[in-house]
Amino acid sequence: MAFIGGAWTPNILWYLSTGPRRFSELRGDIPLVSAKVLTQRLRELEDHGLLSRRVLESAAPSVEYALTPLGQEFLPVIRAIALVGQKLKDRAVA
Amino acid sequence: MAFIGGAWTPNILWYLSTGPRRFSELRGDIPLVSAKVLTQRLRELEDHGLLSRRVLESAAPSVEYALTPLGQEFLPVIRAIALVGQKLKDRAVA
DNA sequence: CAGTATCCATTTCGATACTG
DNA sequence: CAGTATCGAAATGGATACTG
């Protein structure tokens, strides 16, 4: 749980599950998260080996994050969470 | 995540997944948790409808907790977490 | 763009002591 | 047994401002 317990951590993994994303893209994916907290979570996930950080060489600074094989191991957890969330939402609507 | 994010929450659901358990049994299952925090988590889960609380009529006070149908919906999440945890542990040993 | 630095408010947790 | 009450320490989060 320590790996995915932090705030927004499941969301980050979720958005990275379809492929690499840049910092600003992730911010857009999760509008409520502040840059500070997003950075914190990304660092944690990186330190735990769940994702990789790659600085893109270009005129404008750009950093791309991607799931590592280890990070992919957590996708079933994320999907299970998403599934329950969906179920509950459906129930609330119905 | 708010439902299972709290400390020890996954553990509680895990131990209840095989059937109802009493307060003291849960304390034994998770030795590091204090009575206060355990109570807090149980109350939360109860308030969210994930588990039920039943006071057993007997000489000695006894309270039994059990998963509700809603609580059972979360078991896939818990199992997914447990699976990853197991995998990581195996890897650490190997 | 991709962060870092600070500050502050809130939450949370553990330890301890006490109760019906 | 199954809690509750209280306290203090620590972690966590958001807002804001600033940097290479």
mmCIF file of N, CA and C (backbone and C1' of nucleotides) in Angstrom, chain C residues 2-20:
data_model
loop_
_atom_site.group_PDB
_atom_site.id
_atom_site.type_symbol
_atom_site.label_atom_id
_atom_site.label_comp_id
_atom_site.label_asym_id
_atom_site.label_seq_id
_atom_site.Cartn_x
_atom_site.Cartn_y
_atom_site.Cartn_z
ATOM 1 P P DA C 2 6.636 19.657 -19.372
ATOM 2 O "O5'" DA C 2 7.540 19.812 -18.077
ATOM 3 C "C5'" DA C 2 8.953 19.731 -18.226
ATOM 4 C "C4'" DA C 2 9.612 20.036 -16.915
ATOM 5 C "C3'" DA C 2 9.031 19.265 -15.704
ATOM 6 O "O3'" DA C 2 10.101 18.781 -14.910
ATOM 7 C "C1'" DA C 2 9.072 21.553 -15.251
ATOM 8 P P DG C 3 9.752 17.617 -13.860
ATOM 9 O "O5'" DG C 3 8.776 18.303 -12.795
ATOM 10 C "C5'" DG C 3 9.237 18.513 -11.485
ATOM 11 C "C4'" DG C 3 10.076 19.780 -11.421
ATOM 12 C "C3'" DG C 3 10.404 20.204 -10.008
ATOM 13 O "O3'" DG C 3 11.663 19.682 -9.633
ATOM 14 C "C1'" DG C 3 9.851 22.054 -11.433
ATOM 15 P P DT C 4 11.876 19.361 -8.114
ATOM 16 O "O5'" DT C 4 12.156 20.797 -7.459
ATOM 17 C "C5'" DT C 4 13.276 21.559 -7.896
ATOM 18 C "C4'" DT C 4 13.349 22.834 -7.064
ATOM 19 C "C3'" DT C 4 13.275 22.596 -5.549
ATOM 20 O "O3'" DT C 4 14.285 23.386 -4.943
ATOM 21 C "C1'" DT C 4 11.590 24.111 -6.215
ATOM 22 P P DA C 5 14.544 23.277 -3.393
ATOM 23 O "O5'" DA C 5 13.732 24.518 -2.818
ATOM 24 C "C5'" DA C 5 13.830 25.795 -3.450
ATOM 25 C "C4'" DA C 5 13.243 26.862 -2.538
ATOM 26 C "C3'" DA C 5 13.224 26.483 -1.056
ATOM 27 O "O3'" DA C 5 13.477 27.655 -0.283
ATOM 28 C "C1'" DA C 5 10.994 26.789 -1.822
ATOM 29 P P DT C 6 13.813 27.554 1.304
ATOM 30 O "O5'" DT C 6 12.498 28.172 1.957
ATOM 31 C "C5'" DT C 6 11.382 28.336 1.126
ATOM 32 C "C4'" DT C 6 10.338 29.221 1.744
ATOM 33 C "C3'" DT C 6 10.025 28.927 3.214
ATOM 34 O "O3'" DT C 6 9.672 30.149 3.853
ATOM 35 C "C1'" DT C 6 8.138 28.386 1.877
ATOM 36 P P DC C 7 9.477 30.190 5.457
ATOM 37 O "O5'" DC C 7 7.886 30.184 5.588
ATOM 38 C "C5'" DC C 7 7.117 31.050 4.743
ATOM 39 C "C4'" DC C 7 5.645 30.772 4.958
ATOM 40 C "C3'" DC C 7 5.285 30.363 6.381
ATOM 41 O "O3'" DC C 7 4.199 31.162 6.849
ATOM 42 C "C1'" DC C 7 4.450 28.769 4.834
ATOM 43 P P DC C 8 3.726 31.063 8.360
ATOM 44 O "O5'" DC C 8 2.331 30.317 8.146
ATOM 45 C "C5'" DC C 8 1.490 30.683 7.058
ATOM 46 C "C4'" DC C 8 0.355 29.690 6.945
ATOM 47 C "C3'" DC C 8 -0.211 29.236 8.295
ATOM 48 O "O3'" DC C 8 -1.622 29.401 8.268
ATOM 49 C "C1'" DC C 8 0.361 27.357 6.951
ATOM 50 P P DA C 9 -2.465 29.095 9.572
ATOM 51 O "O5'" DA C 9 -3.370 27.891 9.053
ATOM 52 C "C5'" DA C 9 -3.965 27.975 7.768
ATOM 53 C "C4'" DA C 9 -4.681 26.672 7.455
ATOM 54 C "C3'" DA C 9 -5.487 26.107 8.621
ATOM 55 O "O3'" DA C 9 -6.746 25.664 8.133
ATOM 56 C "C1'" DA C 9 -3.806 24.543 7.958
ATOM 57 P P DT C 10 -7.763 25.002 9.119
ATOM 58 O "O5'" DT C 10 -7.546 23.460 8.824
ATOM 59 C "C5'" DT C 10 -7.283 23.038 7.489
ATOM 60 C "C4'" DT C 10 -6.969 21.564 7.436
ATOM 61 C "C3'" DT C 10 -7.759 20.719 8.444
ATOM 62 O "O3'" DT C 10 -8.535 19.794 7.710
ATOM 63 C "C1'" DT C 10 -5.442 20.136 8.428
ATOM 64 P P DT C 11 -9.416 18.724 8.469
ATOM 65 O "O5'" DT C 11 -8.470 17.446 8.399
ATOM 66 C "C5'" DT C 11 -7.684 17.226 7.237
ATOM 67 C "C4'" DT C 11 -6.763 16.046 7.436
ATOM 68 C "C3'" DT C 11 -7.396 14.882 8.196
ATOM 69 O "O3'" DT C 11 -7.251 13.730 7.399
ATOM 70 C "C1'" DT C 11 -5.270 15.446 9.121
ATOM 71 P P DT C 12 -7.710 12.312 7.901
ATOM 72 O "O5'" DT C 12 -6.416 11.803 8.684
ATOM 73 C "C5'" DT C 12 -5.147 11.864 8.067
ATOM 74 C "C4'" DT C 12 -4.161 11.116 8.937
ATOM 75 C "C3'" DT C 12 -4.810 9.993 9.757
ATOM 76 O "O3'" DT C 12 -3.991 8.849 9.706
ATOM 77 C "C1'" DT C 12 -3.643 11.443 11.191
ATOM 78 P P DC C 13 -4.395 7.487 10.325
ATOM 79 O "O5'" DC C 13 -2.958 6.929 10.790
ATOM 80 C "C5'" DC C 13 -1.816 7.782 10.776
ATOM 81 C "C4'" DC C 13 -1.019 7.619 12.068
ATOM 82 C "C3'" DC C 13 -1.462 6.448 12.937
ATOM 83 O "O3'" DC C 13 -0.370 5.547 13.150
ATOM 84 C "C1'" DC C 13 -1.347 8.457 14.229
ATOM 85 P P DG C 14 -0.582 4.215 13.948
ATOM 86 O "O5'" DG C 14 0.175 4.488 15.323
ATOM 87 C "C5'" DG C 14 1.416 5.174 15.310
ATOM 88 C "C4'" DG C 14 1.835 5.492 16.733
ATOM 89 C "C3'" DG C 14 1.534 4.371 17.726
ATOM 90 O "O3'" DG C 14 2.668 4.170 18.561
ATOM 91 C "C1'" DG C 14 0.477 6.394 18.418
ATOM 92 P P DA C 15 2.650 3.106 19.724
ATOM 93 O "O5'" DA C 15 2.433 4.013 21.009
ATOM 94 C "C5'" DA C 15 3.180 5.216 21.163
ATOM 95 C "C4'" DA C 15 2.860 5.839 22.512
ATOM 96 C "C3'" DA C 15 2.588 4.827 23.634
ATOM 97 O "O3'" DA C 15 3.254 5.235 24.818
ATOM 98 C "C1'" DA C 15 0.707 6.257 23.344
ATOM 99 P P DT C 16 3.188 4.287 26.100
ATOM 100 O "O5'" DT C 16 2.044 4.951 26.980
ATOM 101 C "C5'" DT C 16 1.988 6.373 27.088
ATOM 102 C "C4'" DT C 16 0.713 6.776 27.788
ATOM 103 C "C3'" DT C 16 0.244 5.795 28.872
ATOM 104 O "O3'" DT C 16 0.238 6.460 30.129
ATOM 105 C "C1'" DT C 16 -1.549 6.459 27.461
ATOM 106 P P DA C 17 -0.148 5.649 31.474
ATOM 107 O "O5'" DA C 17 -1.653 6.114 31.717
ATOM 108 C "C5'" DA C 17 -2.018 7.486 31.498
ATOM 109 C "C4'" DA C 17 -3.526 7.624 31.588
ATOM 110 C "C3'" DA C 17 -4.162 6.732 32.660
ATOM 111 O "O3'" DA C 17 -5.095 7.485 33.436
ATOM 112 C "C1'" DA C 17 -5.203 6.381 30.576
ATOM 113 P P DC C 18 -5.883 6.809 34.654
ATOM 114 O "O5'" DC C 18 -7.373 6.657 34.071
ATOM 115 C "C5'" DC C 18 -8.014 7.806 33.503
ATOM 116 C "C4'" DC C 18 -9.298 7.375 32.803
ATOM 117 C "C3'" DC C 18 -10.217 6.504 33.677
ATOM 118 O "O3'" DC C 18 -11.528 7.054 33.664
ATOM 119 C "C1'" DC C 18 -9.881 5.512 31.554
ATOM 120 P P DT C 19 -12.676 6.430 34.627
ATOM 121 O "O5'" DT C 19 -13.634 5.710 33.570
ATOM 122 C "C5'" DT C 19 -14.287 6.472 32.560
ATOM 123 C "C4'" DT C 19 -15.237 5.569 31.775
ATOM 124 C "C3'" DT C 19 -16.175 4.731 32.648
ATOM 125 O "O3'" DT C 19 -17.465 4.746 32.071
ATOM 126 C "C1'" DT C 19 -14.982 3.338 31.170
ATOM 127 P P DG C 20 -18.775 4.700 33.016
ATOM 128 O "O5'" DG C 20 -19.670 3.577 32.343
ATOM 129 C "C5'" DG C 20 -20.110 3.720 31.018
ATOM 130 C "C4'" DG C 20 -20.534 2.359 30.477
ATOM 131 C "C3'" DG C 20 -21.361 1.545 31.471
ATOM 132 O "O3'" DG C 20 -22.333 0.788 30.764
ATOM 133 C "C1'" DG C 20 -19.409 0.350 30.903
#
